[in-house]
Short mmCIF file of C-alpha atoms in Angstrom, two decimals:
data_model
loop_
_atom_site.label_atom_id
_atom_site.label_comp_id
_atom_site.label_asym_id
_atom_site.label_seq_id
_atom_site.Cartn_x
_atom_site.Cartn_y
_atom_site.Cartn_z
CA UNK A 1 0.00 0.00 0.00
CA UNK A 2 2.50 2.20 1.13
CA UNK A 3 4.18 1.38 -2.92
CA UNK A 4 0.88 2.53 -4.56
CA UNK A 5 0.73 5.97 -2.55
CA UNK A 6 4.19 6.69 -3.84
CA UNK A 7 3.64 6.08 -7.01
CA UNK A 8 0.48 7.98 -6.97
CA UNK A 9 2.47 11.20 -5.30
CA UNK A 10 5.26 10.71 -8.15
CA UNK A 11 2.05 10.63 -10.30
CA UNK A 12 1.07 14.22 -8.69
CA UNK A 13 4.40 16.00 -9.55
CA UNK A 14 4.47 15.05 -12.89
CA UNK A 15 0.80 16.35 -13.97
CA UNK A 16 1.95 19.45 -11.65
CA UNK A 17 5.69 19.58 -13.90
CA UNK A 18 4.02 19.01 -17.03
CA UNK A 19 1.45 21.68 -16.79
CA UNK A 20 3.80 24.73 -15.68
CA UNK A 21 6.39 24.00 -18.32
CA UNK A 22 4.04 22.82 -20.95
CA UNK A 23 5.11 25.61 -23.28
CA UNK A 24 8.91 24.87 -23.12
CA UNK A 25 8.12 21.54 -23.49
CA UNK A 26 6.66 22.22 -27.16
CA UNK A 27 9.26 23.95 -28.09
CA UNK A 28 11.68 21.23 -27.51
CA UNK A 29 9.06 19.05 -29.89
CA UNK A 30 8.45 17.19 -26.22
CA UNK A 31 5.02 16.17 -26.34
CA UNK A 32 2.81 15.19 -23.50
CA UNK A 33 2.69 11.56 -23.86
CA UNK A 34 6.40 11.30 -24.06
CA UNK A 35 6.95 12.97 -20.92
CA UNK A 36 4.63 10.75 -19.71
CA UNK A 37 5.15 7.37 -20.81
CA UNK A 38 9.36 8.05 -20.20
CA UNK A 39 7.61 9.18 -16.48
CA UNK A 40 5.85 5.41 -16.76
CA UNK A 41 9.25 3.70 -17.50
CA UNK A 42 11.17 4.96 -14.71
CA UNK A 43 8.62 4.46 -12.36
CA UNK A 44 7.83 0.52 -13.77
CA UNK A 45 11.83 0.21 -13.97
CA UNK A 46 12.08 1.31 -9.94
CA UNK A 47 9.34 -0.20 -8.45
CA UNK A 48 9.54 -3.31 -10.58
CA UNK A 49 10.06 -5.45 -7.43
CA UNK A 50 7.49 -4.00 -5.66
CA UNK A 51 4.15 -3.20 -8.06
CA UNK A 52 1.88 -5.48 -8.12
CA UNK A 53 1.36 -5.12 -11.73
CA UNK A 54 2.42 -8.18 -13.90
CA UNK A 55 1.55 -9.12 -17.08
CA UNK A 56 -1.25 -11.16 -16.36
CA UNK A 57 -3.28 -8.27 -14.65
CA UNK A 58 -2.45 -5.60 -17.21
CA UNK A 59 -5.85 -7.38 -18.95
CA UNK A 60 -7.57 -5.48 -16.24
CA UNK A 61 -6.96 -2.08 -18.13
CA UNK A 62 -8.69 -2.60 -21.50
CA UNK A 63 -11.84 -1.01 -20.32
CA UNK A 64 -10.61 2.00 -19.67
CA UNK A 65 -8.25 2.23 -22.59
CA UNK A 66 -11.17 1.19 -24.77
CA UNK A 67 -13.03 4.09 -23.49
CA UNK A 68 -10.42 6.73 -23.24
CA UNK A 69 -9.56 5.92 -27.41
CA UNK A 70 -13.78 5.98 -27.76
CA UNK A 71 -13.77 9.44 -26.59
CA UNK A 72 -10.61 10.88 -28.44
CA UNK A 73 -12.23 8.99 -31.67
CA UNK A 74 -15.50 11.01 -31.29
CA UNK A 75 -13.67 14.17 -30.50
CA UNK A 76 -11.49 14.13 -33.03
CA UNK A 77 -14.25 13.23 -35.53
CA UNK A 78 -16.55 16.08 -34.22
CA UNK A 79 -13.86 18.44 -35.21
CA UNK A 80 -14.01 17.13 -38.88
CA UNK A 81 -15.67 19.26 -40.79
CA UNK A 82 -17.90 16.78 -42.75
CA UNK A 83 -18.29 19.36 -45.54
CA UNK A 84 -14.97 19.61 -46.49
CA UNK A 85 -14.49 16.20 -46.08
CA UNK A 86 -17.67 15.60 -48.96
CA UNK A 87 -15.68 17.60 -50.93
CA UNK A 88 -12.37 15.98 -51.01
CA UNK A 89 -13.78 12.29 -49.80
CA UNK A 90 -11.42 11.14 -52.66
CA UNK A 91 -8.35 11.27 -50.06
CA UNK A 92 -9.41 9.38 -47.13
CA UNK A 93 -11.00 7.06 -49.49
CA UNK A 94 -7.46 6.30 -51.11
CA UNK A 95 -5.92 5.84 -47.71
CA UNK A 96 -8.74 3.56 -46.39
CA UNK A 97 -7.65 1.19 -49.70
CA UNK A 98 -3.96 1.57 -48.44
CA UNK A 99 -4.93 -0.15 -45.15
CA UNK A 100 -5.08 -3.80 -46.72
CA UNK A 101 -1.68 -3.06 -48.62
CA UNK A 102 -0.35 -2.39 -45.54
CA UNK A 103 -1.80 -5.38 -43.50
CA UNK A 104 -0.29 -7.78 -46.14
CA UNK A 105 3.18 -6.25 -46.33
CA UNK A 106 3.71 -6.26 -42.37
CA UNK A 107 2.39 -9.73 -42.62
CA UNK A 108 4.98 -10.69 -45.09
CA UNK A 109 7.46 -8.67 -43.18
CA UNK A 110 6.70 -10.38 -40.14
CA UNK A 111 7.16 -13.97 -41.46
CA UNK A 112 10.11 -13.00 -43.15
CA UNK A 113 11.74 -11.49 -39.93
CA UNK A 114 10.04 -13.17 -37.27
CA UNK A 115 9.56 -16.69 -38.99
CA UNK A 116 6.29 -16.85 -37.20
CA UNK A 117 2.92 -18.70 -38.28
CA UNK A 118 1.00 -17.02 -40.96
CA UNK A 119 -2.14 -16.38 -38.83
CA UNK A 120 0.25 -14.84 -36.09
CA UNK A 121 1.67 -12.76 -38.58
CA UNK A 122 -1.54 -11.54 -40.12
CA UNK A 123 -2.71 -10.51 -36.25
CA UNK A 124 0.51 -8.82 -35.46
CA UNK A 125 0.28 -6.99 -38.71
CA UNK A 126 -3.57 -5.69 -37.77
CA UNK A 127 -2.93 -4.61 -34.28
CA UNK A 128 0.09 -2.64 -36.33
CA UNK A 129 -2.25 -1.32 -38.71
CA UNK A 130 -4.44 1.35 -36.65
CA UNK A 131 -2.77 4.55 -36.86
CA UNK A 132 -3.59 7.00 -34.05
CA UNK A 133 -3.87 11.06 -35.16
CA UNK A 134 -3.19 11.97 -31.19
CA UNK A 135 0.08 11.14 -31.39
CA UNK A 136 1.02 13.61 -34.77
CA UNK A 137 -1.19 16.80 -32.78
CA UNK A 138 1.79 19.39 -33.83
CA UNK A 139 0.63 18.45 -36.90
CA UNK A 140 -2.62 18.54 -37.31
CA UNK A 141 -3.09 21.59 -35.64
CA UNK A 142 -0.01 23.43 -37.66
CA UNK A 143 -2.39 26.46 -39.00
CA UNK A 144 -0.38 26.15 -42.55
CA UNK A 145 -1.14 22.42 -43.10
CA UNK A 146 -4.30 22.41 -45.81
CA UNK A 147 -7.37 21.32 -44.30
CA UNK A 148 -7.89 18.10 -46.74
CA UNK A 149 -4.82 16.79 -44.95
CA UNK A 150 -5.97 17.54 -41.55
CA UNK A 151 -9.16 15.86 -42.19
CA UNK A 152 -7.77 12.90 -44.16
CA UNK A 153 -5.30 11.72 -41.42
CA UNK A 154 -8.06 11.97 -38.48
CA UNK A 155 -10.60 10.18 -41.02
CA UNK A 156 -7.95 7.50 -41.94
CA UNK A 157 -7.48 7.54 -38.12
CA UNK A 158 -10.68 7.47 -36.86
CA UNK A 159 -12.06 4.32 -39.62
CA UNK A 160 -9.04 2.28 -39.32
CA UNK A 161 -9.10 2.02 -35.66
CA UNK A 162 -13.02 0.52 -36.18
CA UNK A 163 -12.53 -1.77 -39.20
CA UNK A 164 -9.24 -3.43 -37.70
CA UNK A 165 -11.72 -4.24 -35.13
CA UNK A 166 -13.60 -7.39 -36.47
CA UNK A 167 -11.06 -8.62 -38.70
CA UNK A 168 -8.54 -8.72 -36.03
CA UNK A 169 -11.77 -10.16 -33.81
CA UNK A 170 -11.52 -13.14 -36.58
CA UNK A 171 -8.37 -13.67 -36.71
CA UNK A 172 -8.07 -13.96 -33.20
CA UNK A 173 -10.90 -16.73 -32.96
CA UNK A 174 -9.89 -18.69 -36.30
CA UNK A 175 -6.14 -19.03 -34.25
CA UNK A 176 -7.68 -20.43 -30.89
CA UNK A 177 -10.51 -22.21 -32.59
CA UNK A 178 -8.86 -23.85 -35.53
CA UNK A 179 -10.40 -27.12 -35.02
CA UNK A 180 -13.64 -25.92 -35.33
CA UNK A 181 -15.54 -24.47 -37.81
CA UNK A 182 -15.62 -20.88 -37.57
CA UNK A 183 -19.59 -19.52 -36.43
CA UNK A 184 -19.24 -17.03 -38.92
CA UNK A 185 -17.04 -15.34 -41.93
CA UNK A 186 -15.18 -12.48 -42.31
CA UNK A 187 -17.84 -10.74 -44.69
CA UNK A 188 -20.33 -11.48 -42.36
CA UNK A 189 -18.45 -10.39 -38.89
CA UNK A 190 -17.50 -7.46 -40.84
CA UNK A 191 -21.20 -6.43 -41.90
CA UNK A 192 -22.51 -7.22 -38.56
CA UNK A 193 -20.53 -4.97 -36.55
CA UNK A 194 -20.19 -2.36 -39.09
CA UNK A 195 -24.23 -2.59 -39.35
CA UNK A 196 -25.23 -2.78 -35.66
CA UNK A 197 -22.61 0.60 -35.09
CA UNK A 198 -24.09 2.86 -38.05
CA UNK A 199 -27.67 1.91 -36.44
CA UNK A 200 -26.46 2.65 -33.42
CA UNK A 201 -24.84 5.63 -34.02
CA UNK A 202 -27.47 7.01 -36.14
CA UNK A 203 -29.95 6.99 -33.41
CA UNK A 204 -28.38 7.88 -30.40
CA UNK A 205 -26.69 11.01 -32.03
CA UNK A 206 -30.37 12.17 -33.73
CA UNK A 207 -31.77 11.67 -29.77
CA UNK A 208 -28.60 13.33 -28.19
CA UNK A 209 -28.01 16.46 -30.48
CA UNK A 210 -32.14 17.00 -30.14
CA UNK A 211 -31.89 16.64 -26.38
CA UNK A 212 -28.89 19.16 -26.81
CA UNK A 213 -30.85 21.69 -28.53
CA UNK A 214 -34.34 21.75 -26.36
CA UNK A 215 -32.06 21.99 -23.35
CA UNK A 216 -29.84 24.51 -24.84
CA UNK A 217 -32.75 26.52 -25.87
CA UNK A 218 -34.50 26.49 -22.26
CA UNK A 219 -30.88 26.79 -20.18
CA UNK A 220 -31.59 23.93 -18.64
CA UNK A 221 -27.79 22.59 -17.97
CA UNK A 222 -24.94 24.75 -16.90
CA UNK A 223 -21.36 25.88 -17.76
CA UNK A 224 -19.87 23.66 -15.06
CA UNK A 225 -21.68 20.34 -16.22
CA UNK A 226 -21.03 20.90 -20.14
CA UNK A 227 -17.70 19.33 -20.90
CA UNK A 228 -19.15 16.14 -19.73
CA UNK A 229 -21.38 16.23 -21.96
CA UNK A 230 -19.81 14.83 -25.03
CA UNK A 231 -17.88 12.39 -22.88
CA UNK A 232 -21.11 11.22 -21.52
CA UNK A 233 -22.21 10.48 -25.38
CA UNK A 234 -19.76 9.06 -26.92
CA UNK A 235 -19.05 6.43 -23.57
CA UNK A 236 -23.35 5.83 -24.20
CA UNK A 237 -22.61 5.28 -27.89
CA UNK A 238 -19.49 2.99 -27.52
CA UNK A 239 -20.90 0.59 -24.68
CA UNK A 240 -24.19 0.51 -25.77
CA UNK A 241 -22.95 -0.76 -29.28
CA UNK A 242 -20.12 -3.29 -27.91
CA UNK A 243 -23.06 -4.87 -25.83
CA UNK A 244 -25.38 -5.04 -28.93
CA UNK A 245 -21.67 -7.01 -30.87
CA UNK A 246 -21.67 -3.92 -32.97
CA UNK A 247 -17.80 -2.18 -33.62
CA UNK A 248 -17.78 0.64 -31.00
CA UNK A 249 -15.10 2.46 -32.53
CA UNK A 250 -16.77 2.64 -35.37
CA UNK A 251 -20.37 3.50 -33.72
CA UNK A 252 -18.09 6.77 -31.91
CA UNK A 253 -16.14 8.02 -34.87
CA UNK A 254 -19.88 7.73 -36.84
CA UNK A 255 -21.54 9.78 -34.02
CA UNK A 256 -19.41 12.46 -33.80
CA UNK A 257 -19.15 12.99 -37.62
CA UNK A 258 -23.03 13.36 -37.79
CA UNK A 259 -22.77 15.18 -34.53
CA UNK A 260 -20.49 18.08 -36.96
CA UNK A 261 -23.23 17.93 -39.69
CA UNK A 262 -26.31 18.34 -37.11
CA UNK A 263 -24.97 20.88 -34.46
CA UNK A 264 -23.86 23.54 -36.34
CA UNK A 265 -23.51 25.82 -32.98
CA UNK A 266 -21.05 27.91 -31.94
CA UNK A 267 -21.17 26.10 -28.65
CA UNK A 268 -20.29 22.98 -30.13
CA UNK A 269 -16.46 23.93 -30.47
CA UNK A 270 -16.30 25.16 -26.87
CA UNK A 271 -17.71 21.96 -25.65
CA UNK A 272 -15.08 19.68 -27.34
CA UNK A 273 -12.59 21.82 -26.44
CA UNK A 274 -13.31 21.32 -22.62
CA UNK A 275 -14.44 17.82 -23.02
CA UNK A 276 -11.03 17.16 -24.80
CA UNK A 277 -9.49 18.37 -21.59
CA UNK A 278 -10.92 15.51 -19.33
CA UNK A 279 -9.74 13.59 -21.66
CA UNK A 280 -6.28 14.58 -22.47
CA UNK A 281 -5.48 13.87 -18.36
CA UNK A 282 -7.11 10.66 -18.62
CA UNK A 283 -5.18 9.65 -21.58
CA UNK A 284 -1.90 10.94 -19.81
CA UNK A 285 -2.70 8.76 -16.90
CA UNK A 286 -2.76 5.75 -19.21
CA UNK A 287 0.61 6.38 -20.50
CA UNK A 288 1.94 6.15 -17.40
CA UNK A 289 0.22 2.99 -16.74
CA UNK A 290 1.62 1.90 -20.34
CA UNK A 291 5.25 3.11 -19.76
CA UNK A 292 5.33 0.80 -16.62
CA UNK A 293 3.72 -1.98 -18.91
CA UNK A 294 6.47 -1.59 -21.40
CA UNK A 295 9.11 -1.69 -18.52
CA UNK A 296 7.50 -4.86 -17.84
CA UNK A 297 7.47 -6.15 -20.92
CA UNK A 298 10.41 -5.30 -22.96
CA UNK A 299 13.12 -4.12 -20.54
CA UNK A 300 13.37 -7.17 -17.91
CA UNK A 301 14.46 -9.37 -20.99
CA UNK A 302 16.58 -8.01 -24.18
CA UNK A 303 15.41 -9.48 -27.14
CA UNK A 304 16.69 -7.81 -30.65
CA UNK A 305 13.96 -9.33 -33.10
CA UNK A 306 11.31 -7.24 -31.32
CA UNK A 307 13.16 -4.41 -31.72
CA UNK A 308 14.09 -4.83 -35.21
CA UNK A 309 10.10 -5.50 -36.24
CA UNK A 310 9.25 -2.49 -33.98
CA UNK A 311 11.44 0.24 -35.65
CA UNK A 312 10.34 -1.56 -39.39
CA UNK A 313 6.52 -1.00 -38.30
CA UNK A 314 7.10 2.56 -37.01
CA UNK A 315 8.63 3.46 -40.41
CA UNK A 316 12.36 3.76 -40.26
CA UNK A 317 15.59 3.91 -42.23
CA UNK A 318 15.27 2.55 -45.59
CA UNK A 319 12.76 -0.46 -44.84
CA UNK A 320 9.90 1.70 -44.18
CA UNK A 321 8.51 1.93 -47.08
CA UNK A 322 7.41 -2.01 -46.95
CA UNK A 323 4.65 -1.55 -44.68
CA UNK A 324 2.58 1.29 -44.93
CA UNK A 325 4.87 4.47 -46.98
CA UNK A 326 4.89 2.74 -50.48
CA UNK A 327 1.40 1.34 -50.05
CA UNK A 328 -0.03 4.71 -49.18
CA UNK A 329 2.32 6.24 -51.52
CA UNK A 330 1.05 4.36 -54.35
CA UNK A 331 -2.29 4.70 -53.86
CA UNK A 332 -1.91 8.97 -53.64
CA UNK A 333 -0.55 8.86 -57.30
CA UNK A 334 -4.24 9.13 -58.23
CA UNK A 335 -4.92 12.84 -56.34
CA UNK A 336 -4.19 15.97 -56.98
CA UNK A 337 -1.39 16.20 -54.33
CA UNK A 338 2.20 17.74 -54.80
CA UNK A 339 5.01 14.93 -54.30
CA UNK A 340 5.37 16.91 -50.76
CA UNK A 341 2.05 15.99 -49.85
CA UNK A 342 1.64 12.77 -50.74
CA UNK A 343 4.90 11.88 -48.52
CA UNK A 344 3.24 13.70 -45.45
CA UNK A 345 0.53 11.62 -45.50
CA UNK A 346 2.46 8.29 -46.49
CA UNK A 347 4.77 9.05 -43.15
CA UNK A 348 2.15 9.77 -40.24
CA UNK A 349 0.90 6.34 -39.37
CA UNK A 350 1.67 6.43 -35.89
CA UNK A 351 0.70 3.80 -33.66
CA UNK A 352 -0.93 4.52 -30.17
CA UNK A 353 -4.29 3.48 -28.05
CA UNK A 354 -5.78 0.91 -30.59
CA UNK A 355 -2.34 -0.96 -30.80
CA UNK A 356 -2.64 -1.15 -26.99
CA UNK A 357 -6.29 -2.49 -26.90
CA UNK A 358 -5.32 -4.83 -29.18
CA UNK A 359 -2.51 -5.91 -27.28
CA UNK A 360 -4.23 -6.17 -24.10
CA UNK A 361 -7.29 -7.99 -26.05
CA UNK A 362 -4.25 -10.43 -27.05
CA UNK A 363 -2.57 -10.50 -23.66
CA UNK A 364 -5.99 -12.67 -22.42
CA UNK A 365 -6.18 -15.34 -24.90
CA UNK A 366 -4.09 -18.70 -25.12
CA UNK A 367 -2.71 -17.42 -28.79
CA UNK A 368 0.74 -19.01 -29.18
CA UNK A 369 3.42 -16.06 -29.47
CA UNK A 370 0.59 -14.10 -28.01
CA UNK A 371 3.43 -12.69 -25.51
CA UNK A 372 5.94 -11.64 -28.50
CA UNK A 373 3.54 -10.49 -30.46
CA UNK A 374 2.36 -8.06 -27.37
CA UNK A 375 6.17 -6.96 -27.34
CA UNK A 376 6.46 -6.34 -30.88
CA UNK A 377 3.42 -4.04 -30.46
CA UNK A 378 4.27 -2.41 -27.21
CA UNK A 379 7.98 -2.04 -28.84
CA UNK A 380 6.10 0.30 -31.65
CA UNK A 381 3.98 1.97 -29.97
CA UNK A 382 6.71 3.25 -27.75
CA UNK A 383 9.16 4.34 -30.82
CA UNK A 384 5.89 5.95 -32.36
CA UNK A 385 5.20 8.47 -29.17
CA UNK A 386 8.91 9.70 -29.68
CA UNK A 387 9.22 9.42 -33.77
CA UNK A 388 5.77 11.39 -34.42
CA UNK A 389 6.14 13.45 -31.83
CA UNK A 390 9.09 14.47 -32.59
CA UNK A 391 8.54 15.03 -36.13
CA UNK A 392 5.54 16.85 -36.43
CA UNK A 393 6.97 20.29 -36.85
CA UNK A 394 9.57 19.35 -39.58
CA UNK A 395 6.85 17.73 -41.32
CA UNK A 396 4.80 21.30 -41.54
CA UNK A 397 8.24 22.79 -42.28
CA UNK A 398 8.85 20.25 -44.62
CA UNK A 399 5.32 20.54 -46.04
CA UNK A 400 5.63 24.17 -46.30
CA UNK A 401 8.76 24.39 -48.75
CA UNK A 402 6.31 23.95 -51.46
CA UNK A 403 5.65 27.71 -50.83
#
């Protein structure tokens, strides 16, 4: 006990160093979840004797990852403006095709590297597949960077994180239940989560956003209580749907796109803005719980291979292009993009909270390599925080030479 209230008071002073020195932290390209997940690594690495967490209880997490990445998902898609993205769908639609390029080249790399089973390959390469627009913020919110590209990276974002969802769902039963026949296909999983979250999503955002207005309208709630409100709806949305076997992440991202098209308010911007907040701590408080994971994981035993995989999947040196910059590359040929642009976009595919619900999802299950595999993943997710982060300015910079 007396372990847990010092981490918790370590905890304390790092929120409290992080938010008076937030502003030279930017300009050092230091973003918040590096300074927190590096705060997560010392404190796993220190108290590794003595924390009770071990790798069978990190499981115990995935419900509030699950939600923390629902909320950031609607957020971020609430911020989309839907109209330009009607305009333009042409890009997001080219880097939605790009996602099953991707899949089978980290597959291949993975076999080739790893000289694991083909299904483990194909499950390592899905939970590597999600990209995660948090983690490239400097970015996205670079006033220079064109708005197509802003929208395109949260859209590629927001989707992939939901349709990696059933297929890595099936892939993960067809590898523990391979001596049975499989209840249902992939077309059919696919539809029937995809289905069950626009129907979801579709009604609970027409009900919320007219609730929203009436009680706008009449005052009814106050200053104090609105920032909850979006969390409130897109943790309704996301539950409600997982417990019907819909996609949730899907159902979230859906919501708060139609939430942009039907509350056209001034308000509405003020309300993600402080909803985003709650959020943002919330999601720094799971880095540090995934920092001390990864000091679990990958820095009690040395192993090279998941290292290798790792810096291949984030995209670096010359072997990045395998997995996901020629893919997306290729595929951008067809827009109207300058050769500057289309690299921007092939680079950011970070990998952040739906790698980790993945992994944790995996962590569970008798899988064999389920443990590598969660290393591998953990192992990319780490290098992404720092590579992304650290890049986003020169990418605007670099982006902005075309001037």
């Amino acid at each position: 006990m007396e372990t847990t209230y010092l981490v918790l008071a370590w905890l304390g002073l790092a929120i409290f160093m992080y938010s008076i020195i937030i502003r030279q932290l930017q300009r050092a390209e230091f973003t918040g979840p590096m300074w927190f997940v590096l705060f997560g690594c010392a404190l796993g690495w220190y108290f590794q004797d003595s924390l009770a967490l071990k790798q069978d209880t990190l499981r115990e997490f995935l419900p509030l990852v699950e939600l923390i990445l629902a909320i950031f998902l609607f957020s971020d898609a609430a911020k989309t403006r839907l109209r330009v993205l009607l305009h333009s769908y042409q890009l997001p639609l080219l880097l939605l095709l790009a996602l099953p390029l991707t899949l089978g080249f980290a597959a291949l790399g993975a076999h080739a590297l790893l000289s694991l089973p083909w299904l483990s390959c194909f499950i390592l390469a899905i939970m590597l597949t999600p990209t995660d627009a948090a983690l490239c913020q400097s970015f996205i919110q670079e006033k220079q960077v064109p708005a197509q590209l802003r929208e395109a990276i949260n859209v590629e974002s927001g989707l992939n994180d939901g349709l990696c969802v059933p297929v890595f769902l099936f892939l993960l039963g067809s590898s523990l239940y391979t001596q049975q026949p499989a209840e249902h296909s992939l077309g059919a999983l696919f539809l029937h989560e995809v289905g069950l979250a626009l129907v979801v999503a579709l009604v609970l955002t027409i009900v919320s956003v007219y609730l929203i207005k009436l009680t706008y309208r009449h005052h009814f709630f106050a200053a104090k209580s609105s920032p909850f409100l979006f969390i409130g709806i897109a943790i309704a949305v996301f539950s409600v749907t997982q417990l019907l076997g819909g996609s949730g992440f899907i159902a979230v991202f859906i919501s708060g796109l139609l939430f942009d098209y039907g509350f056209r308010d001034a308000l509405k911007d003020k309300l993600i803005e402080e909803s985003e907040q709650i959020a943002e701590l919330a999601a720094y408080i799971l880095w540090v719980i995934f920092g001390i994971s990864a000091s679990i994981l990958l820095f009690t035993a040395f192993d090279w291979r998941i290292w290798a995989y790792a810096l291949l999947a984030v995209a670096v040196a010359v072997a990045v292009a395998v997995f996901r910059f020629f893919p997306v590359l290729l595929l951008l040929l067809a827009c109207r993009l300058s050769w500057r642009e289309r690299v921007v976009l092939a680079w950011f595919g970070p990998k952040g909270l739906a790698s980790v619900v993945f992994s944790l999802m995996l962590l569970g299950s008798n899988l064999p390599h389920s443990l590598f595999i969660t290393k591998i993943t953990t192992a990319t997710v780490l290098l992404s925080i720092f590579i992304f982060g650290v890049s986003g300015h020169l990418a605007g910079a670099f982006l902005m030479k075309k001037q």
